[in-house]
């Protein structure tokens, strides 16, 4: 498995470099996040020891179960799945960023727990740019007003926007949902030109990372192309699918 993971990592980085070159972007502007849902801690460790510095988990239980092996490794951990309010306290033990903030009830719970701990937390606002019922996230028209409410929480530091784009066999059908996130980011800049600078875009996965980079993504969340398909016949991003 080690050789497979290392080979796949090399291939993904080559795809990222090619996409940046084709889009006229600097490769240093794009980070690779390892999407590690269902991936064993040992396989994650292989990637980290190969130089990867960012991973994303979808489930609190996986954060907890993998922590004994990962806790002493130099890696940044984000939470990228749908977060239930009753799991906030536990998730905050392991991560420095929540990429799936999509409702005020979650913001309230995060703020309450962060105040108790005397710390702040980076957050990305999740947006449903594909308008699919199977995906979580704010409707695009509600993002700006939601951000204005989140700014009131001193514990939450808005770092960017996240989306799971439409996945389709025809790549050009996938592009609009990615482009929409960039459009929303630009609208936020126009409305809040100084208060929320340098908003990052987290979008693009194994299937659509080239399109996402072309549309301005700063964080690519890749799992299957590195660790293999762990959910044969299922969409691994779909949080409504039982494990």
PDB file of C-alpha atoms in Angstrom:
ATOM      1  CA  UNK A   1       0.000   0.000   0.000  1.00  0.00           C
ATOM      2  CA  UNK A   2       2.872   2.375   0.725  1.00  0.00           C
ATOM      3  CA  UNK A   3       4.135   2.290  -2.857  1.00  0.00           C
ATOM      4  CA  UNK A   4       0.607   2.863  -4.163  1.00  0.00           C
ATOM      5  CA  UNK A   5       0.002   5.879  -1.922  1.00  0.00           C
ATOM      6  CA  UNK A   6       3.369   7.419  -2.806  1.00  0.00           C
ATOM      7  CA  UNK A   7       2.802   6.856  -6.526  1.00  0.00           C
ATOM      8  CA  UNK A   8      -0.682   8.352  -6.358  1.00  0.00           C
ATOM      9  CA  UNK A   9       0.571  11.377  -4.426  1.00  0.00           C
ATOM     10  CA  UNK A  10       3.126  12.037  -7.136  1.00  0.00           C
ATOM     11  CA  UNK A  11       0.433  11.779  -9.795  1.00  0.00           C
ATOM     12  CA  UNK A  12      -1.915  14.168  -7.968  1.00  0.00           C
ATOM     13  CA  UNK A  13       0.806  16.748  -7.437  1.00  0.00           C
ATOM     14  CA  UNK A  14       1.628  16.514 -11.135  1.00  0.00           C
ATOM     15  CA  UNK A  15      -2.030  17.139 -11.958  1.00  0.00           C
ATOM     16  CA  UNK A  16      -2.048  20.173  -9.677  1.00  0.00           C
ATOM     17  CA  UNK A  17       1.134  21.555 -11.238  1.00  0.00           C
ATOM     18  CA  UNK A  18      -0.216  21.042 -14.762  1.00  0.00           C
ATOM     19  CA  UNK A  19      -3.534  22.676 -13.871  1.00  0.00           C
ATOM     20  CA  UNK A  20      -1.775  25.680 -12.346  1.00  0.00           C
ATOM     21  CA  UNK A  21       0.452  26.062 -15.383  1.00  0.00           C
ATOM     22  CA  UNK A  22      -2.508  25.815 -17.766  1.00  0.00           C
ATOM     23  CA  UNK A  23      -4.422  28.390 -15.720  1.00  0.00           C
ATOM     24  CA  UNK A  24      -1.514  30.800 -15.316  1.00  0.00           C
ATOM     25  CA  UNK A  25      -1.470  30.325 -11.559  1.00  0.00           C
ATOM     26  CA  UNK A  26       1.373  29.836  -9.113  1.00  0.00           C
ATOM     27  CA  UNK A  27       1.401  26.309  -7.707  1.00  0.00           C
ATOM     28  CA  UNK A  28       2.209  27.757  -4.278  1.00  0.00           C
ATOM     29  CA  UNK A  29      -1.302  29.279  -4.237  1.00  0.00           C
ATOM     30  CA  UNK A  30      -2.935  25.834  -4.138  1.00  0.00           C
ATOM     31  CA  UNK A  31      -2.776  23.479  -1.136  1.00  0.00           C
ATOM     32  CA  UNK A  32      -3.506  19.788  -1.233  1.00  0.00           C
ATOM     33  CA  UNK A  33      -5.766  18.566   1.554  1.00  0.00           C
ATOM     34  CA  UNK A  34      -5.905  14.820   2.016  1.00  0.00           C
ATOM     35  CA  UNK A  35      -9.557  13.806   2.376  1.00  0.00           C
ATOM     36  CA  UNK A  36      -9.161  10.866   4.739  1.00  0.00           C
ATOM     37  CA  UNK A  37     -12.680   9.595   5.337  1.00  0.00           C
ATOM     38  CA  UNK A  38     -12.386   5.822   6.076  1.00  0.00           C
ATOM     39  CA  UNK A  39      -8.608   5.895   5.423  1.00  0.00           C
ATOM     40  CA  UNK A  40      -6.572   4.115   8.072  1.00  0.00           C
ATOM     41  CA  UNK A  41      -4.233   6.097  10.294  1.00  0.00           C
ATOM     42  CA  UNK A  42      -1.303   4.050   8.992  1.00  0.00           C
ATOM     43  CA  UNK A  43      -2.016   5.014   5.392  1.00  0.00           C
ATOM     44  CA  UNK A  44      -2.436   8.653   6.390  1.00  0.00           C
ATOM     45  CA  UNK A  45       0.898   8.432   8.162  1.00  0.00           C
ATOM     46  CA  UNK A  46       2.547   7.271   4.931  1.00  0.00           C
ATOM     47  CA  UNK A  47       1.367  10.439   3.179  1.00  0.00           C
ATOM     48  CA  UNK A  48       2.389  12.722   6.044  1.00  0.00           C
ATOM     49  CA  UNK A  49       5.853  11.206   6.212  1.00  0.00           C
ATOM     50  CA  UNK A  50       6.094  11.832   2.461  1.00  0.00           C
ATOM     51  CA  UNK A  51       5.646  15.543   3.124  1.00  0.00           C
ATOM     52  CA  UNK A  52       1.894  16.196   3.206  1.00  0.00           C
ATOM     53  CA  UNK A  53       0.852  18.751   5.805  1.00  0.00           C
ATOM     54  CA  UNK A  54      -2.962  19.016   5.662  1.00  0.00           C
ATOM     55  CA  UNK A  55      -5.704  16.440   6.188  1.00  0.00           C
ATOM     56  CA  UNK A  56      -9.469  16.671   6.454  1.00  0.00           C
ATOM     57  CA  UNK A  57     -11.827  14.364   8.314  1.00  0.00           C
ATOM     58  CA  UNK A  58     -15.606  14.010   7.995  1.00  0.00           C
ATOM     59  CA  UNK A  59     -16.430  12.186  11.211  1.00  0.00           C
ATOM     60  CA  UNK A  60     -15.657  12.892  14.855  1.00  0.00           C
ATOM     61  CA  UNK A  61     -15.231   9.196  15.552  1.00  0.00           C
ATOM     62  CA  UNK A  62     -12.481   8.945  12.965  1.00  0.00           C
ATOM     63  CA  UNK A  63     -10.681  11.957  14.408  1.00  0.00           C
ATOM     64  CA  UNK A  64     -10.735  10.277  17.803  1.00  0.00           C
ATOM     65  CA  UNK A  65      -9.797   6.792  16.654  1.00  0.00           C
ATOM     66  CA  UNK A  66      -6.869   7.913  14.478  1.00  0.00           C
ATOM     67  CA  UNK A  67      -5.501  10.420  16.976  1.00  0.00           C
ATOM     68  CA  UNK A  68      -3.152   8.052  18.845  1.00  0.00           C
ATOM     69  CA  UNK A  69      -1.106   7.561  15.663  1.00  0.00           C
ATOM     70  CA  UNK A  70      -1.461  11.069  14.197  1.00  0.00           C
ATOM     71  CA  UNK A  71      -1.223  13.291  17.285  1.00  0.00           C
ATOM     72  CA  UNK A  72       2.586  13.580  17.259  1.00  0.00           C
ATOM     73  CA  UNK A  73       2.942  14.066  13.502  1.00  0.00           C
ATOM     74  CA  UNK A  74       3.399  17.501  11.982  1.00  0.00           C
ATOM     75  CA  UNK A  75       0.074  17.851  10.244  1.00  0.00           C
ATOM     76  CA  UNK A  76      -2.782  20.347  10.234  1.00  0.00           C
ATOM     77  CA  UNK A  77      -6.222  18.824  10.667  1.00  0.00           C
ATOM     78  CA  UNK A  78      -9.462  20.317   9.336  1.00  0.00           C
ATOM     79  CA  UNK A  79     -13.017  19.094   9.741  1.00  0.00           C
ATOM     80  CA  UNK A  80     -14.706  18.940   6.327  1.00  0.00           C
ATOM     81  CA  UNK A  81     -17.915  17.003   7.028  1.00  0.00           C
ATOM     82  CA  UNK A  82     -21.350  17.977   8.272  1.00  0.00           C
ATOM     83  CA  UNK A  83     -20.906  18.819  11.955  1.00  0.00           C
ATOM     84  CA  UNK A  84     -23.671  18.131  14.446  1.00  0.00           C
ATOM     85  CA  UNK A  85     -23.849  20.590  17.324  1.00  0.00           C
ATOM     86  CA  UNK A  86     -23.610  17.828  19.912  1.00  0.00           C
ATOM     87  CA  UNK A  87     -20.214  16.820  18.488  1.00  0.00           C
ATOM     88  CA  UNK A  88     -18.642  20.298  18.634  1.00  0.00           C
ATOM     89  CA  UNK A  89     -16.819  19.869  21.937  1.00  0.00           C
ATOM     90  CA  UNK A  90     -15.228  16.610  20.838  1.00  0.00           C
ATOM     91  CA  UNK A  91     -14.265  17.760  17.340  1.00  0.00           C
ATOM     92  CA  UNK A  92     -12.550  20.878  18.682  1.00  0.00           C
ATOM     93  CA  UNK A  93     -10.080  18.660  20.532  1.00  0.00           C
ATOM     94  CA  UNK A  94      -8.477  17.703  17.240  1.00  0.00           C
ATOM     95  CA  UNK A  95      -8.869  20.404  14.583  1.00  0.00           C
ATOM     96  CA  UNK A  96      -7.755  23.951  13.855  1.00  0.00           C
ATOM     97  CA  UNK A  97     -10.383  24.675  11.209  1.00  0.00           C
ATOM     98  CA  UNK A  98     -14.007  23.815  10.423  1.00  0.00           C
ATOM     99  CA  UNK A  99     -14.663  23.956   6.682  1.00  0.00           C
ATOM    100  CA  UNK A 100     -18.375  23.193   6.936  1.00  0.00           C
ATOM    101  CA  UNK A 101     -19.967  26.061   8.852  1.00  0.00           C
ATOM    102  CA  UNK A 102     -23.451  26.351   7.366  1.00  0.00           C
ATOM    103  CA  UNK A 103     -25.909  27.496  10.045  1.00  0.00           C
ATOM    104  CA  UNK A 104     -26.180  29.846  13.009  1.00  0.00           C
ATOM    105  CA  UNK A 105     -26.953  27.084  15.497  1.00  0.00           C
ATOM    106  CA  UNK A 106     -23.538  25.592  14.759  1.00  0.00           C
ATOM    107  CA  UNK A 107     -21.862  28.996  15.021  1.00  0.00           C
ATOM    108  CA  UNK A 108     -23.501  29.540  18.410  1.00  0.00           C
ATOM    109  CA  UNK A 109     -22.301  26.189  19.724  1.00  0.00           C
ATOM    110  CA  UNK A 110     -18.789  26.708  18.405  1.00  0.00           C
ATOM    111  CA  UNK A 111     -18.621  30.158  19.944  1.00  0.00           C
ATOM    112  CA  UNK A 112     -19.866  28.904  23.311  1.00  0.00           C
ATOM    113  CA  UNK A 113     -17.272  26.147  23.470  1.00  0.00           C
ATOM    114  CA  UNK A 114     -14.434  28.320  22.148  1.00  0.00           C
ATOM    115  CA  UNK A 115     -15.156  30.972  24.765  1.00  0.00           C
ATOM    116  CA  UNK A 116     -14.850  28.301  27.453  1.00  0.00           C
ATOM    117  CA  UNK A 117     -11.497  27.261  26.026  1.00  0.00           C
ATOM    118  CA  UNK A 118     -10.280  30.824  25.465  1.00  0.00           C
ATOM    119  CA  UNK A 119      -9.344  30.270  21.833  1.00  0.00           C
ATOM    120  CA  UNK A 120     -10.346  31.165  18.315  1.00  0.00           C
ATOM    121  CA  UNK A 121     -11.035  28.938  15.327  1.00  0.00           C
ATOM    122  CA  UNK A 122     -10.647  29.302  11.568  1.00  0.00           C
ATOM    123  CA  UNK A 123     -13.839  28.585   9.640  1.00  0.00           C
ATOM    124  CA  UNK A 124     -14.953  28.225   6.037  1.00  0.00           C
ATOM    125  CA  UNK A 125     -18.558  28.880   5.078  1.00  0.00           C
ATOM    126  CA  UNK A 126     -20.021  25.896   3.214  1.00  0.00           C
ATOM    127  CA  UNK A 127     -22.129  26.823   0.192  1.00  0.00           C
ATOM    128  CA  UNK A 128     -24.349  24.526  -1.861  1.00  0.00           C
ATOM    129  CA  UNK A 129     -23.437  25.773  -5.317  1.00  0.00           C
ATOM    130  CA  UNK A 130     -24.783  22.700  -7.116  1.00  0.00           C
ATOM    131  CA  UNK A 131     -28.268  23.108  -5.583  1.00  0.00           C
ATOM    132  CA  UNK A 132     -28.448  19.367  -4.846  1.00  0.00           C
ATOM    133  CA  UNK A 133     -30.548  18.107  -1.939  1.00  0.00           C
ATOM    134  CA  UNK A 134     -27.902  15.486  -1.157  1.00  0.00           C
ATOM    135  CA  UNK A 135     -25.451  18.208  -0.136  1.00  0.00           C
ATOM    136  CA  UNK A 136     -25.293  20.523   2.835  1.00  0.00           C
ATOM    137  CA  UNK A 137     -24.403  24.196   2.697  1.00  0.00           C
ATOM    138  CA  UNK A 138     -25.999  27.602   2.476  1.00  0.00           C
ATOM    139  CA  UNK A 139     -27.928  28.682  -0.603  1.00  0.00           C
ATOM    140  CA  UNK A 140     -25.703  31.095  -2.559  1.00  0.00           C
ATOM    141  CA  UNK A 141     -28.111  33.991  -2.030  1.00  0.00           C
ATOM    142  CA  UNK A 142     -27.753  33.741   1.757  1.00  0.00           C
ATOM    143  CA  UNK A 143     -23.963  33.727   2.041  1.00  0.00           C
ATOM    144  CA  UNK A 144     -23.332  37.455   2.382  1.00  0.00           C
ATOM    145  CA  UNK A 145     -25.955  37.980   5.102  1.00  0.00           C
ATOM    146  CA  UNK A 146     -24.708  34.869   6.912  1.00  0.00           C
ATOM    147  CA  UNK A 147     -21.128  36.162   6.893  1.00  0.00           C
ATOM    148  CA  UNK A 148     -22.264  39.484   8.314  1.00  0.00           C
ATOM    149  CA  UNK A 149     -23.796  37.580  11.230  1.00  0.00           C
ATOM    150  CA  UNK A 150     -20.744  35.373  11.746  1.00  0.00           C
ATOM    151  CA  UNK A 151     -18.484  38.427  11.949  1.00  0.00           C
ATOM    152  CA  UNK A 152     -20.086  39.213  15.304  1.00  0.00           C
ATOM    153  CA  UNK A 153     -18.445  36.159  16.862  1.00  0.00           C
ATOM    154  CA  UNK A 154     -14.953  37.104  17.985  1.00  0.00           C
ATOM    155  CA  UNK A 155     -14.024  33.433  18.340  1.00  0.00           C
ATOM    156  CA  UNK A 156     -14.715  32.572  14.684  1.00  0.00           C
ATOM    157  CA  UNK A 157     -12.218  33.717  12.052  1.00  0.00           C
ATOM    158  CA  UNK A 158     -13.653  33.518   8.540  1.00  0.00           C
ATOM    159  CA  UNK A 159     -10.962  32.214   6.212  1.00  0.00           C
ATOM    160  CA  UNK A 160     -12.898  31.241   3.137  1.00  0.00           C
ATOM    161  CA  UNK A 161     -15.721  29.471   1.338  1.00  0.00           C
ATOM    162  CA  UNK A 162     -16.137  25.749   0.702  1.00  0.00           C
ATOM    163  CA  UNK A 163     -18.263  23.813  -1.745  1.00  0.00           C
ATOM    164  CA  UNK A 164     -18.693  20.341  -3.183  1.00  0.00           C
ATOM    165  CA  UNK A 165     -19.202  20.993  -6.859  1.00  0.00           C
ATOM    166  CA  UNK A 166     -21.542  19.112  -9.144  1.00  0.00           C
ATOM    167  CA  UNK A 167     -19.930  15.827 -10.171  1.00  0.00           C
ATOM    168  CA  UNK A 168     -20.725  14.642 -13.673  1.00  0.00           C
ATOM    169  CA  UNK A 169     -19.106  12.641 -16.438  1.00  0.00           C
ATOM    170  CA  UNK A 170     -19.248  15.766 -18.622  1.00  0.00           C
ATOM    171  CA  UNK A 171     -16.699  18.152 -17.186  1.00  0.00           C
ATOM    172  CA  UNK A 172     -18.245  21.329 -18.567  1.00  0.00           C
ATOM    173  CA  UNK A 173     -21.407  20.559 -16.586  1.00  0.00           C
ATOM    174  CA  UNK A 174     -19.249  20.629 -13.459  1.00  0.00           C
ATOM    175  CA  UNK A 175     -17.678  24.030 -14.040  1.00  0.00           C
ATOM    176  CA  UNK A 176     -20.646  26.365 -13.215  1.00  0.00           C
ATOM    177  CA  UNK A 177     -20.919  25.204  -9.596  1.00  0.00           C
ATOM    178  CA  UNK A 178     -17.215  25.909  -9.097  1.00  0.00           C
ATOM    179  CA  UNK A 179     -17.327  29.229 -10.875  1.00  0.00           C
ATOM    180  CA  UNK A 180     -20.287  30.269  -8.719  1.00  0.00           C
ATOM    181  CA  UNK A 181     -18.227  29.987  -5.525  1.00  0.00           C
ATOM    182  CA  UNK A 182     -15.628  32.340  -6.969  1.00  0.00           C
ATOM    183  CA  UNK A 183     -18.413  34.741  -7.994  1.00  0.00           C
ATOM    184  CA  UNK A 184     -19.776  34.704  -4.431  1.00  0.00           C
ATOM    185  CA  UNK A 185     -16.275  35.404  -3.089  1.00  0.00           C
ATOM    186  CA  UNK A 186     -15.951  38.382  -5.440  1.00  0.00           C
ATOM    187  CA  UNK A 187     -19.338  39.708  -4.319  1.00  0.00           C
ATOM    188  CA  UNK A 188     -18.194  39.489  -0.702  1.00  0.00           C
ATOM    189  CA  UNK A 189     -15.059  41.444  -1.583  1.00  0.00           C
ATOM    190  CA  UNK A 190     -17.194  44.121  -3.199  1.00  0.00           C
ATOM    191  CA  UNK A 191     -19.493  44.382  -0.177  1.00  0.00           C
ATOM    192  CA  UNK A 192     -16.791  43.976   2.493  1.00  0.00           C
ATOM    193  CA  UNK A 193     -13.622  45.269   0.774  1.00  0.00           C
ATOM    194  CA  UNK A 194     -11.489  45.582   3.886  1.00  0.00           C
ATOM    195  CA  UNK A 195     -13.070  43.527   6.647  1.00  0.00           C
ATOM    196  CA  UNK A 196     -12.596  40.028   5.177  1.00  0.00           C
ATOM    197  CA  UNK A 197      -9.435  40.028   3.058  1.00  0.00           C
ATOM    198  CA  UNK A 198      -7.811  37.039   1.370  1.00  0.00           C
ATOM    199  CA  UNK A 199     -10.786  34.697   1.374  1.00  0.00           C
ATOM    200  CA  UNK A 200      -9.702  31.211   0.327  1.00  0.00           C
ATOM    201  CA  UNK A 201     -11.755  28.886  -1.866  1.00  0.00           C
ATOM    202  CA  UNK A 202     -11.893  25.220  -0.873  1.00  0.00           C
ATOM    203  CA  UNK A 203     -13.250  23.281  -3.837  1.00  0.00           C
ATOM    204  CA  UNK A 204     -12.197  20.536  -6.154  1.00  0.00           C
ATOM    205  CA  UNK A 205     -11.749  16.823  -5.524  1.00  0.00           C
ATOM    206  CA  UNK A 206     -10.271  13.853  -7.367  1.00  0.00           C
ATOM    207  CA  UNK A 207     -12.653  14.171 -10.303  1.00  0.00           C
ATOM    208  CA  UNK A 208     -12.694  17.933 -10.819  1.00  0.00           C
ATOM    209  CA  UNK A 209      -9.497  19.367  -9.362  1.00  0.00           C
ATOM    210  CA  UNK A 210      -8.293  20.794 -12.691  1.00  0.00           C
ATOM    211  CA  UNK A 211     -11.543  22.690 -13.203  1.00  0.00           C
ATOM    212  CA  UNK A 212     -11.465  23.923  -9.611  1.00  0.00           C
ATOM    213  CA  UNK A 213      -7.936  25.270  -9.968  1.00  0.00           C
ATOM    214  CA  UNK A 214      -8.906  27.006 -13.199  1.00  0.00           C
ATOM    215  CA  UNK A 215     -11.787  28.627 -11.316  1.00  0.00           C
ATOM    216  CA  UNK A 216      -9.574  29.857  -8.488  1.00  0.00           C
ATOM    217  CA  UNK A 217      -9.495  27.132  -5.834  1.00  0.00           C
ATOM    218  CA  UNK A 218      -6.876  27.449  -3.100  1.00  0.00           C
ATOM    219  CA  UNK A 219      -7.515  24.122  -1.338  1.00  0.00           C
ATOM    220  CA  UNK A 220      -8.056  20.891  -3.251  1.00  0.00           C
ATOM    221  CA  UNK A 221      -9.606  18.087  -1.189  1.00  0.00           C
ATOM    222  CA  UNK A 222      -8.427  14.783  -2.639  1.00  0.00           C
ATOM    223  CA  UNK A 223      -9.047  11.307  -1.283  1.00  0.00           C
ATOM    224  CA  UNK A 224      -9.921   8.691  -3.904  1.00  0.00           C
ATOM    225  CA  UNK A 225      -7.103   9.598  -6.309  1.00  0.00           C
ATOM    226  CA  UNK A 226      -4.603   9.000  -3.488  1.00  0.00           C
ATOM    227  CA  UNK A 227      -6.089   6.286  -1.293  1.00  0.00           C
ATOM    228  CA  UNK A 228      -8.378   4.501  -3.762  1.00  0.00           C
ATOM    229  CA  UNK A 229     -12.161   4.264  -3.867  1.00  0.00           C
ATOM    230  CA  UNK A 230     -13.293   3.248  -0.384  1.00  0.00           C
ATOM    231  CA  UNK A 231     -17.015   3.471  -1.246  1.00  0.00           C
ATOM    232  CA  UNK A 232     -17.452   1.509  -4.452  1.00  0.00           C
ATOM    233  CA  UNK A 233     -20.656   2.538  -6.166  1.00  0.00           C
ATOM    234  CA  UNK A 234     -21.313   5.360  -3.726  1.00  0.00           C
ATOM    235  CA  UNK A 235     -20.495   9.060  -3.603  1.00  0.00           C
ATOM    236  CA  UNK A 236     -17.981   9.346  -0.784  1.00  0.00           C
ATOM    237  CA  UNK A 237     -18.788  13.038  -0.331  1.00  0.00           C
ATOM    238  CA  UNK A 238     -22.461  12.358   0.398  1.00  0.00           C
ATOM    239  CA  UNK A 239     -22.873  12.835   4.146  1.00  0.00           C
ATOM    240  CA  UNK A 240     -26.350  11.308   3.978  1.00  0.00           C
ATOM    241  CA  UNK A 241     -24.910   7.902   3.095  1.00  0.00           C
ATOM    242  CA  UNK A 242     -24.532   5.693   6.141  1.00  0.00           C
ATOM    243  CA  UNK A 243     -21.103   4.230   6.674  1.00  0.00           C
TER     244      UNK A 243
END
